[in-house]
Coordinates of C-alpha atoms and ligand atoms in Angstrom, one line a residue:
Chain A
X1 CA 33.4 3.1 126.0
X2 CA 32.0 5.3 128.7
X3 CA 32.0 9.1 128.5
X4 CA 32.4 10.4 132.0
X5 CA 32.4 14.1 131.3
X6 CA 31.3 16.3 128.5
X7 CA 32.0 20.0 128.0
X8 CA 30.2 22.1 125.4
X9 CA 31.0 25.6 124.6
X10 CA 28.9 27.7 122.2
X11 CA 27.1 24.8 120.7
X12 CA 23.7 26.0 119.8
X13 CA 22.1 27.4 122.9
X14 CA 24.7 25.9 125.2
X15 CA 27.2 28.7 126.0
X16 CA 29.0 26.7 128.6
X17 CA 27.8 23.3 129.8
X18 CA 29.8 20.7 131.7
X19 CA 28.1 17.5 132.7
X20 CA 29.2 14.3 134.4
X21 CA 27.5 11.4 132.9
X22 CA 26.6 8.2 134.6
X23 CA 28.0 4.8 133.5
X24 CA 24.6 3.3 132.7
X25 CA 21.4 5.0 131.8
X26 CA 21.3 8.8 131.5
X27 CA 17.9 10.5 130.9
X28 CA 18.0 14.1 129.6
X29 CA 14.6 15.8 129.6
X30 CA 13.4 19.3 128.6
X31 CA 11.0 21.0 126.3
X32 CA 11.5 21.1 122.5
X33 CA 14.3 23.7 121.8
X34 CA 15.7 23.4 125.3
X35 CA 19.0 22.1 124.1
X36 CA 18.7 18.4 125.1
X37 CA 19.4 17.0 121.7
X38 CA 22.5 19.3 121.5
X39 CA 24.1 17.1 124.2
X40 CA 23.7 14.1 121.9
X41 CA 25.0 16.1 119.0
X42 CA 28.1 17.0 121.0
X43 CA 28.8 13.3 121.6
X44 CA 28.2 12.6 117.9
X45 CA 30.7 15.3 116.9
X46 CA 33.4 13.7 119.1
X47 CA 32.7 10.3 117.8
X48 CA 31.7 10.4 114.2
X49 CA 33.1 14.0 113.7
X50 CA 29.8 15.6 112.9
X51 CA 26.3 16.0 114.2
X52 CA 23.9 13.1 113.4
X53 CA 21.4 15.7 112.2
X54 CA 21.7 17.0 108.6
X55 CA 23.2 20.3 109.6
X56 CA 26.5 22.0 108.7
X57 CA 29.0 22.8 111.4
X58 CA 28.6 26.6 110.9
X59 CA 24.9 26.5 111.6
X60 CA 25.3 24.9 115.1
X61 CA 27.7 27.6 116.5
X62 CA 25.9 29.7 119.1
X63 CA 24.6 32.7 117.1
X64 CA 26.5 35.2 119.3
X65 CA 29.8 33.5 118.8
X66 CA 32.5 32.6 116.2
X67 CA 33.3 29.1 117.3
X68 CA 32.1 26.0 119.2
X69 CA 34.2 23.6 121.1
X70 CA 33.5 20.2 122.7
X71 CA 35.5 18.0 125.0
X72 CA 34.6 14.5 125.8
X73 CA 36.5 12.5 128.4
X74 CA 35.9 8.9 128.9
X75 CA 37.2 5.4 129.7
X76 CA 37.4 2.6 127.3
X77 CA 36.6 -1.1 127.9
X78 CA 40.2 -1.7 128.9
X79 CA 39.7 1.0 131.6
X80 CA 42.2 3.3 129.8
X81 CA 41.4 7.0 129.7
X82 CA 40.4 8.5 126.4
X83 CA 39.6 12.0 125.4
X84 CA 38.5 13.8 122.3
X85 CA 38.3 17.6 121.7
X86 CA 36.8 19.2 118.7
X87 CA 36.9 23.0 118.1
X88 CA 35.3 24.6 115.1
X89 CA 35.9 28.2 114.0
X90 CA 33.4 29.4 111.4
X91 CA 35.0 29.1 108.0
X92 CA 38.1 27.2 109.2
X93 CA 39.1 23.6 109.5
X94 CA 38.0 21.7 112.5
X95 CA 40.7 21.4 115.1
X96 CA 40.6 17.8 116.5
X97 CA 42.7 16.3 119.2
X98 CA 42.4 13.0 121.0
X99 CA 44.4 10.8 123.4
X100 CA 46.6 9.7 120.4
X101 CA 47.4 12.9 118.7
X102 CA 46.9 16.6 117.8
X103 CA 45.6 18.3 114.6
X104 CA 43.8 15.2 113.5
X105 CA 41.3 14.7 110.6
X106 CA 37.8 13.3 111.0
X107 CA 39.1 10.0 109.7
X108 CA 41.5 9.7 112.6
X109 CA 38.8 9.8 115.3
X110 CA 35.8 8.1 113.7
X111 CA 35.4 4.7 115.4
X112 CA 37.3 5.5 118.5
X113 CA 34.1 6.3 120.4
X114 CA 31.7 3.8 118.8
X115 CA 28.1 5.1 119.0
X116 CA 24.6 3.9 118.0
X117 CA 22.3 6.8 117.3
X118 CA 18.6 6.7 116.8
X119 CA 16.5 9.8 116.3
X120 CA 13.0 10.3 114.8
X121 CA 14.8 11.5 111.6
X122 CA 16.1 8.0 111.0
X123 CA 12.7 6.7 110.2
X124 CA 13.8 7.1 106.6
X125 CA 16.1 4.1 106.9
X126 CA 13.1 1.8 106.5
X127 CA 10.7 4.2 104.8
X128 CA 12.8 6.5 102.6
X129 CA 15.0 6.5 99.6
X130 CA 18.0 4.2 99.0
X131 CA 20.3 7.0 100.0
X132 CA 19.0 6.7 103.6
X133 CA 19.9 3.0 103.8
X134 CA 23.3 3.6 102.2
X135 CA 24.0 6.2 104.8
X136 CA 23.0 3.8 107.5
X137 CA 25.5 1.1 106.4
X138 CA 28.2 3.7 105.6
X139 CA 28.1 5.0 109.1
X140 CA 28.6 1.5 110.5
X141 CA 31.3 0.6 108.0
X142 CA 33.1 3.8 108.5
X143 CA 33.3 3.2 112.2
X144 CA 34.6 -0.3 111.6
X145 CA 37.1 0.3 108.7
X146 CA 39.4 3.2 108.0
X147 CA 40.1 1.8 104.5
X148 CA 36.4 2.0 103.7
X149 CA 36.3 5.6 104.9
X150 CA 39.2 6.4 102.5
X151 CA 37.4 4.7 99.7
X152 CA 34.2 6.6 100.3
X153 CA 36.2 9.8 100.3
X154 CA 37.9 8.9 97.1
X155 CA 34.6 8.0 95.5
X156 CA 33.2 11.4 96.3
X157 CA 36.2 13.2 94.8
X158 CA 36.2 10.9 91.8
X159 CA 32.5 11.5 91.1
X160 CA 32.9 15.3 91.5
X161 CA 35.9 15.4 89.1
X162 CA 34.3 13.0 86.6
X163 CA 30.9 14.8 86.7
X164 CA 32.7 18.1 86.1
X165 CA 34.4 16.7 83.0
X166 CA 31.1 15.2 81.7
X167 CA 29.2 18.5 82.5
X168 CA 31.8 20.5 80.5
X169 CA 31.5 18.1 77.6
X170 CA 27.7 18.5 77.6
X171 CA 27.9 22.3 77.8
X172 CA 31.0 23.1 75.7
X173 CA 31.7 19.9 73.8
X174 CA 35.3 19.6 75.1
X175 CA 36.7 16.5 76.7
X176 CA 40.3 15.4 77.5
X177 CA 39.5 11.8 76.5
X178 CA 42.6 10.3 77.9
X179 CA 42.2 11.9 81.3
X180 CA 38.5 11.0 81.3
X181 CA 39.4 7.4 80.8
X182 CA 41.7 7.4 83.7
X183 CA 39.0 8.9 86.0
X184 CA 36.6 6.3 84.7
X185 CA 39.1 3.5 85.6
X186 CA 39.6 5.1 89.0
X187 CA 35.9 5.2 89.6
X188 CA 35.5 1.5 88.5
X189 CA 38.3 0.5 90.9
X190 CA 37.0 2.5 93.9
X191 CA 33.4 1.4 93.1
X192 CA 34.5 -2.2 93.1
X193 CA 36.3 -1.8 96.4
X194 CA 33.2 -0.2 98.1
X195 CA 30.7 -2.6 96.6
X196 CA 32.8 -5.6 97.6
X197 CA 32.9 -4.4 101.2
X198 CA 29.2 -3.5 101.2
X199 CA 28.1 -7.0 100.1
X200 CA 30.5 -8.6 102.6
X201 CA 29.2 -6.4 105.3
X202 CA 25.6 -7.1 104.6
X203 CA 26.2 -10.9 104.7
X204 CA 27.9 -10.5 108.1
X205 CA 25.2 -8.2 109.4
X206 CA 22.2 -10.3 108.5
X207 CA 22.5 -12.7 111.5
X208 CA 22.8 -9.7 113.9
X209 CA 19.7 -8.2 112.3
X210 CA 17.7 -11.4 112.5
X211 CA 18.6 -11.9 116.2
X212 CA 17.8 -8.3 117.1
X213 CA 14.5 -8.4 115.3
X214 CA 13.6 -11.5 117.3
X215 CA 14.4 -9.7 120.5
X216 CA 12.5 -6.5 119.5
X217 CA 9.4 -8.0 118.1
X218 CA 7.3 -10.8 119.3
X219 CA 6.3 -11.5 115.8
X220 CA 7.4 -14.5 113.8
X221 CA 8.2 -12.6 110.6
X222 CA 11.4 -13.4 108.9
X223 CA 13.6 -10.4 108.2
X224 CA 16.6 -10.0 105.9
X225 CA 18.7 -7.5 104.0
X226 CA 19.6 -7.7 100.3
X227 CA 22.4 -5.9 98.6
X228 CA 21.2 -4.6 95.2
X229 CA 23.9 -2.7 93.3
X230 CA 22.5 -0.6 90.5
X231 CA 22.3 -2.3 87.1
X232 CA 23.9 -5.5 88.4
X233 CA 22.7 -9.0 87.6
X234 CA 21.5 -11.0 90.6
X235 CA 24.6 -11.6 92.9
X236 CA 25.5 -15.2 93.5
X237 CA 27.7 -16.7 96.1
X238 CA 30.5 -17.6 93.8
X239 CA 30.8 -14.2 92.0
X240 CA 30.9 -12.1 95.0
X241 CA 34.0 -13.7 96.5
X242 CA 36.3 -11.4 94.6
X243 CA 36.6 -7.7 93.8
X244 CA 37.5 -8.4 90.2
X245 CA 33.9 -9.5 89.6
X246 CA 32.7 -6.1 90.7
X247 CA 35.3 -4.4 88.5
X248 CA 34.3 -6.4 85.5
X249 CA 30.5 -5.8 85.9
X250 CA 31.1 -2.1 86.5
X251 CA 33.2 -1.9 83.3
X252 CA 30.4 -3.6 81.4
X253 CA 27.8 -1.2 82.8
X254 CA 30.0 1.8 81.9
X255 CA 30.2 0.4 78.4
X256 CA 26.4 0.3 78.2
X257 CA 25.9 3.7 79.6
X258 CA 28.8 5.7 78.2
X259 CA 26.8 7.5 75.6
X260 CA 24.0 8.2 78.0
X261 CA 26.6 9.7 80.4
X262 CA 28.0 12.0 77.7
X263 CA 24.5 13.1 76.8
X264 CA 23.3 13.8 80.3
X265 CA 26.6 15.1 81.5
X266 CA 26.5 12.9 84.6
X267 CA 28.0 9.7 86.0
X268 CA 25.3 7.1 85.8
X269 CA 26.9 4.1 87.6
X270 CA 28.6 3.4 90.8
X271 CA 27.9 2.6 94.5
X272 CA 26.3 6.0 94.9
X273 CA 23.3 4.4 93.3
X274 CA 23.2 1.2 95.4
X275 CA 20.1 0.0 97.1
X276 CA 20.0 -2.1 100.2
X277 CA 16.6 -3.7 100.5
X278 CA 15.1 -4.5 103.9
X279 CA 12.8 -7.5 103.5
X280 CA 10.2 -8.8 105.8
X281 CA 8.8 -12.2 104.9
X282 CA 10.7 -12.0 101.6
X283 CA 9.0 -8.8 100.4
X284 CA 10.3 -5.3 100.5
X285 CA 9.5 -3.8 103.9
X286 CA 9.2 -0.3 102.3
X287 CA 6.1 -1.5 100.5
X288 CA 4.6 -4.1 102.8
X289 CA 5.5 -3.5 106.4
X290 CA 2.9 -2.1 108.9
X291 CA 3.7 1.0 111.0
X292 CA 4.5 -1.2 113.9
X293 CA 6.8 -3.4 111.9
X294 CA 8.6 -0.4 110.6
X295 CA 9.3 0.7 114.2
X296 CA 10.5 -2.8 115.1
X297 CA 12.7 -3.0 112.0
X298 CA 14.3 0.4 112.8
X299 CA 15.0 -0.4 116.4
X300 CA 16.4 -3.9 115.5
X301 CA 18.7 -2.4 112.9
X302 CA 20.1 -0.2 115.6
X303 CA 20.5 -3.0 118.1
X304 CA 22.1 -5.1 115.4
X305 CA 24.5 -2.2 114.8
X306 CA 25.3 -2.2 118.5
X307 CA 26.3 -5.9 118.5
X308 CA 28.1 -5.7 115.2
X309 CA 30.2 -2.7 116.2
X310 CA 30.9 -4.2 119.6
X311 CA 32.2 -7.3 117.9
X312 CA 34.3 -5.6 115.2
X313 CA 35.8 -2.8 117.4
X314 CA 36.0 -4.9 120.5
X315 CA 34.6 -1.9 122.4
X316 CA 31.1 -1.4 123.8
X317 CA 29.3 1.3 121.8
X318 CA 27.4 4.1 123.5
X319 CA 23.7 4.2 122.9
X320 CA 22.2 7.6 122.0
X321 CA 18.5 7.6 121.5
X322 CA 17.0 11.0 120.8
X323 CA 13.4 11.5 121.6
X324 CA 12.3 8.2 120.3
X325 CA 9.9 7.3 123.1
X326 CA 7.4 9.8 122.0
X327 CA 7.0 7.7 118.8
X328 CA 6.4 4.5 120.7
X329 CA 3.4 3.2 122.6
X330 CA 3.9 2.2 126.2
X331 CA 4.5 -1.5 125.7
X332 CA 7.1 -0.8 122.9
X333 CA 8.7 1.8 125.1
X334 CA 9.0 -0.6 128.0
X335 CA 10.4 -3.2 125.9
X336 CA 12.9 -1.0 124.1
X337 CA 14.1 0.4 127.4
X338 CA 14.5 -3.1 128.8
X339 CA 16.6 -4.0 125.7
X340 CA 18.8 -0.9 126.2
X341 CA 19.4 -1.8 129.8
X342 CA 20.2 -5.4 128.9
X343 CA 23.1 -4.2 126.7
X344 CA 25.0 -3.2 129.8
X345 CA 26.3 -0.1 128.0
X346 CA 26.3 3.6 128.7
X347 CA 23.1 5.0 127.2
X348 CA 22.0 8.6 126.9
X349 CA 18.4 9.2 126.0
X350 CA 16.4 12.3 125.6
X351 CA 12.7 12.7 126.3
X352 CA 10.3 15.6 126.4
X353 CA 8.5 14.4 129.5
X354 CA 10.2 13.4 132.7
X355 CA 7.3 11.6 134.5
X356 CA 6.6 8.8 132.0
X357 CA 10.1 7.4 131.7
X358 CA 10.5 7.5 135.5
X359 CA 7.6 5.2 135.7
X360 CA 9.2 2.6 133.6
X361 CA 12.8 2.8 134.7
X362 CA 13.3 0.3 137.5
X363 CA 13.9 2.1 140.8
X364 CA 17.0 0.3 141.9
X365 CA 18.8 1.1 138.7
X366 CA 21.5 3.6 138.8
X367 CA 20.0 6.2 136.5
X368 CA 21.1 9.8 136.2
X369 CA 18.6 12.5 135.3
X370 CA 19.3 15.8 133.7
X371 CA 16.9 18.7 133.2
X372 CA 17.7 21.1 130.3
X373 CA 16.2 24.5 129.9
X374 CA 17.5 27.1 127.5
X375 CA 20.9 25.5 127.3
X376 CA 21.3 25.2 131.0
X377 CA 21.7 21.7 132.4
X378 CA 20.9 20.7 136.0
X379 CA 21.3 17.3 137.6
X380 CA 18.0 16.1 139.1
X381 CA 18.3 13.8 142.1
Chain B
X1 CA 38.2 46.8 110.1
X2 CA 39.2 50.4 110.7
X3 CA 42.9 51.2 111.1
X4 CA 44.4 54.4 112.1
X5 CA 46.7 54.3 109.1
X6 CA 46.2 53.4 105.5
X7 CA 49.8 52.1 105.3
X8 CA 49.0 49.6 108.1
X9 CA 45.9 48.6 106.4
X10 CA 47.7 47.9 103.1
X11 CA 50.3 45.7 104.7
X12 CA 47.7 43.8 106.7
X13 CA 45.8 43.2 103.4
X14 CA 48.9 41.8 101.8
X15 CA 49.8 39.5 104.6
X16 CA 46.4 38.2 105.0
X17 CA 46.2 37.3 101.3
X18 CA 49.0 34.8 101.9
X19 CA 48.2 31.1 102.4
X20 CA 47.5 30.0 105.9
X21 CA 47.7 33.6 107.3
X22 CA 44.5 34.9 108.8
X23 CA 43.5 38.4 109.6
X24 CA 44.8 38.3 113.2
X25 CA 48.2 36.9 112.3
X26 CA 48.5 39.5 109.5
X27 CA 47.9 42.3 112.1
X28 CA 50.5 40.8 114.4
X29 CA 53.1 40.6 111.7
X30 CA 52.4 44.1 110.6
X31 CA 52.7 45.6 114.1
X32 CA 55.9 43.5 114.5
X33 CA 57.4 45.0 111.4
X34 CA 56.5 48.5 112.7
X35 CA 58.7 47.9 115.8
X36 CA 61.7 46.9 113.7
X37 CA 64.6 49.2 112.7
X38 CA 64.3 51.0 109.3
X39 CA 67.2 48.9 108.0
X40 CA 65.4 45.7 108.7
X41 CA 62.2 46.8 107.0
X42 CA 64.3 48.2 104.1
X43 CA 66.1 44.9 103.7
X44 CA 62.8 43.0 103.8
X45 CA 61.3 45.1 101.1
X46 CA 64.4 44.9 98.9
X47 CA 64.6 41.1 99.3
X48 CA 60.9 40.9 98.2
X49 CA 61.7 42.9 95.1
X50 CA 64.7 40.7 94.3
X51 CA 62.6 37.6 94.6
X52 CA 60.6 38.6 91.6
X53 CA 63.5 40.2 89.8
X54 CA 66.0 37.4 89.9
X55 CA 64.1 34.2 90.4
X56 CA 62.8 32.5 87.3
X57 CA 61.8 29.1 86.1
X58 CA 64.6 26.9 84.9
X59 CA 64.0 26.4 81.2
X60 CA 64.6 22.7 81.6
X61 CA 63.1 21.5 84.8
X62 CA 60.9 24.5 85.7
X63 CA 62.2 24.6 89.2
X64 CA 62.9 28.2 90.6
X65 CA 66.4 29.4 89.9
X66 CA 68.5 32.5 89.4
X67 CA 70.7 30.9 86.8
X68 CA 69.3 29.2 83.8
X69 CA 69.7 26.2 83.6
X70 CA 69.5 25.7 87.4
X71 CA 72.4 24.3 89.4
X72 CA 70.8 20.8 89.4
X73 CA 70.2 20.7 85.6
X74 CA 73.7 22.0 84.9
X75 CA 75.6 19.8 87.4
X76 CA 78.0 17.3 85.9
X77 CA 77.4 15.0 88.8
X78 CA 73.8 14.3 88.2
X79 CA 72.5 11.3 86.2
X80 CA 70.9 12.9 83.2
X81 CA 69.1 9.8 82.1
X82 CA 66.6 9.8 85.0
X83 CA 64.0 12.5 85.6
X84 CA 61.9 12.6 88.8
X85 CA 58.6 14.4 88.2
X86 CA 57.2 16.4 91.1
X87 CA 54.2 18.6 91.8
X88 CA 56.0 21.8 93.0
X89 CA 59.4 23.2 94.0
X90 CA 58.9 22.2 97.7
X91 CA 59.0 18.6 96.7
X92 CA 62.4 19.0 95.0
X93 CA 63.7 20.4 98.3
X94 CA 62.2 17.5 100.2
X95 CA 63.7 14.9 97.8
X96 CA 67.1 16.7 97.7
X97 CA 67.3 16.5 101.5
X98 CA 67.2 12.7 101.3
X99 CA 70.5 12.6 99.5
X100 CA 69.2 9.5 97.8
X101 CA 68.4 10.7 94.4
X102 CA 71.0 11.8 91.8
X103 CA 69.0 12.3 88.7
X104 CA 67.2 15.4 87.4
X105 CA 63.8 16.8 88.3
X106 CA 60.8 18.1 86.4
X107 CA 58.4 20.4 88.3
X108 CA 54.8 20.3 86.9
X109 CA 53.5 23.2 89.0
X110 CA 50.3 21.4 89.8
X111 CA 48.3 18.3 89.0
X112 CA 45.3 17.7 86.7
X113 CA 42.2 18.9 88.4
X114 CA 39.0 19.4 86.3
X115 CA 37.1 20.9 89.2
X116 CA 39.7 23.7 89.6
X117 CA 39.9 24.0 85.8
X118 CA 43.5 22.7 85.6
X119 CA 43.9 20.8 82.4
X120 CA 47.1 19.4 80.9
X121 CA 47.9 22.7 79.2
X122 CA 48.0 24.4 82.6
X123 CA 50.9 22.2 84.0
X124 CA 54.3 21.5 82.5
X125 CA 53.4 18.1 80.9
X126 CA 54.3 19.2 77.3
X127 CA 57.6 20.6 78.6
X128 CA 58.3 17.2 80.1
X129 CA 57.6 15.4 76.9
X130 CA 59.9 17.8 75.1
X131 CA 62.9 16.8 77.1
X132 CA 62.7 13.0 76.9
X133 CA 65.5 12.4 74.4
X134 CA 68.2 10.4 76.1
X135 CA 66.1 9.7 79.1
X136 CA 65.9 6.1 80.3
X137 CA 63.6 6.4 83.3
X138 CA 60.9 8.7 84.6
X139 CA 60.1 8.5 88.3
X140 CA 56.7 9.9 89.2
X141 CA 56.8 11.4 92.7
X142 CA 53.5 13.2 92.8
X143 CA 51.5 13.6 96.0
X144 CA 49.3 10.6 96.8
X145 CA 46.0 12.5 96.3
X146 CA 43.5 11.1 93.8
X147 CA 44.4 14.0 91.4
X148 CA 48.1 13.2 91.8
X149 CA 47.4 9.5 91.0
X150 CA 45.4 10.5 87.9
X151 CA 48.2 12.8 86.7
X152 CA 50.7 10.0 87.2
X153 CA 48.7 7.6 85.1
X154 CA 48.2 10.3 82.5
X155 CA 51.9 10.9 82.1
X156 CA 52.6 7.2 82.2
X157 CA 50.1 6.7 79.3
X158 CA 51.9 9.3 77.2
X159 CA 55.5 8.1 78.0
X160 CA 55.2 4.3 78.0
X161 CA 54.8 3.9 74.2
X162 CA 58.1 5.8 73.9
X163 CA 59.9 2.8 75.4
X164 CA 61.0 4.7 78.5
X165 CA 60.8 3.1 81.9
X166 CA 58.1 4.8 84.0
X167 CA 58.1 4.2 87.8
X168 CA 56.1 5.7 90.6
X169 CA 57.1 6.1 94.2
X170 CA 54.6 4.1 96.1
X171 CA 55.0 2.6 99.5
X172 CA 55.8 4.7 102.4
X173 CA 54.0 7.9 101.7
X174 CA 50.8 7.8 103.7
X175 CA 47.7 8.4 101.7
X176 CA 46.2 11.9 102.2
X177 CA 49.5 13.4 103.3
X178 CA 51.6 15.7 101.4
X179 CA 55.1 14.9 100.1
X180 CA 56.4 18.2 101.5
X181 CA 55.6 17.0 105.1
X182 CA 56.9 13.5 104.8
X183 CA 60.1 12.7 106.8
X184 CA 63.3 11.9 105.0
X185 CA 63.3 8.2 105.9
X186 CA 59.8 7.7 104.6
X187 CA 60.7 9.5 101.3
X188 CA 63.9 7.4 101.0
X189 CA 62.0 4.2 101.4
X190 CA 59.4 5.4 99.0
X191 CA 62.1 6.1 96.4
X192 CA 63.6 2.7 96.9
X193 CA 60.2 1.0 96.6
X194 CA 59.1 2.6 93.4
X195 CA 57.1 0.5 91.0
X196 CA 56.8 0.3 87.2
X197 CA 53.5 1.6 85.9
Ligands
ZN1 ZN1 66.6 22.9 86.1

């Protein structure tokens, strides 16, 4: 997929911006707060339906306005035109249209423009809590399977309803036991569905991760991922072949925890507690990896995501790297840029400084530069 | 918002309190009414009054009706051994349009939803249980939301021990969509493809 033109209205400090992007590398530079990251957020909204930053839609509307709207027009790998428009009015439902229909839901558009996003915030994937890693794999899985997205959505609803019942029991001592059992069974079923897909995904993803790490790092470390569902025994090859296994274990865990759940007024099992361990030389990267290894791991996870999505969707993802070069030393920057260029995909990167990246981008390459200042974008020749 | 008339403001308030009508549409509707003849507005007001005055719940199926029991419940042509359970009156209309169902209905007026504080006492489940004598099949045709699914299973759990066949419309209705908006063909297929719970 290539986005040829992007129009932003009232998104943060962009009151009206229209840019024609290049097919290959696009470099957007400007000071902090100039609005360069907003351009990546706009692409994120038309592809995964929301900003990649942890912000709500209402907070990214220009503060003088009531709505934002974004239109991305592009061409897919089969050279067919594709567009996606998203308009958001404060307090209302997002209005989403694309080449295939009107008044769509986020679920309908996620995956149509596959994207790989890396921003300094994503450091937590290798450093942070399990939630950061779950979010990483959920973003990939959601772009590759609508069924998975449905299941995640059901899980969320199921947990809310079930926690509400548990909370009420804890506070007021009332519980519709029959209804509660049905919600529990619903959770067990949805949980099994999600866990089954997660473990399957991780097994498929590992080779991509290993390969990407080899390319990113010159080291000889062996890297891997391990799926660790909460409270589960060690997963073995035979057990994980079927969803029933996950249902059965979840049912057992529920049995063990049911009194604790009633006491705490909270659901205590399910995929919302999963961990996905990133290992380097067979020990948890979170504890043992050096600073440099963390950077290599993160970048390789993203390049692995690129190759994985490309294979699953049969469509070249767009690479969005937000201000990551400031985090890397010059040899790592050079190497990462080289890897980006090797992917032969459209990439859009933001930097604070113009001069440095120009030094490392090969002259002959068809690169487009944009300078952003207070929400105004100009093309730089 | 400051209006030049309190009467306008009142009507705008009422309109905008209706589902899916925003402030702007409410104003447009109000100004539209102002341009109409006095007879039109009078007729409109009277019909609104009559709505509350004459329309009640059918004491059997809890659909809206002016006669009790409603025309469907009192019809000789309907199969009174089958009840189709739906969420709200719109769903009865949608299913009637298919011309593919000849049994009776039962309108729950909602589904179980702990978050919204809707428990089984708040919907017409007890009333359904009360009318089961002589019934051979219950068809659950609730919207395919997770709450609809839980409500279906809840009802099935109560009814199955009574030796009544419980089925659920399944295939056809896309997940996340509402019964009210499904086309007739989809609904007909869904009715044909119902499964035993
Ligand atoms: Zn009736």
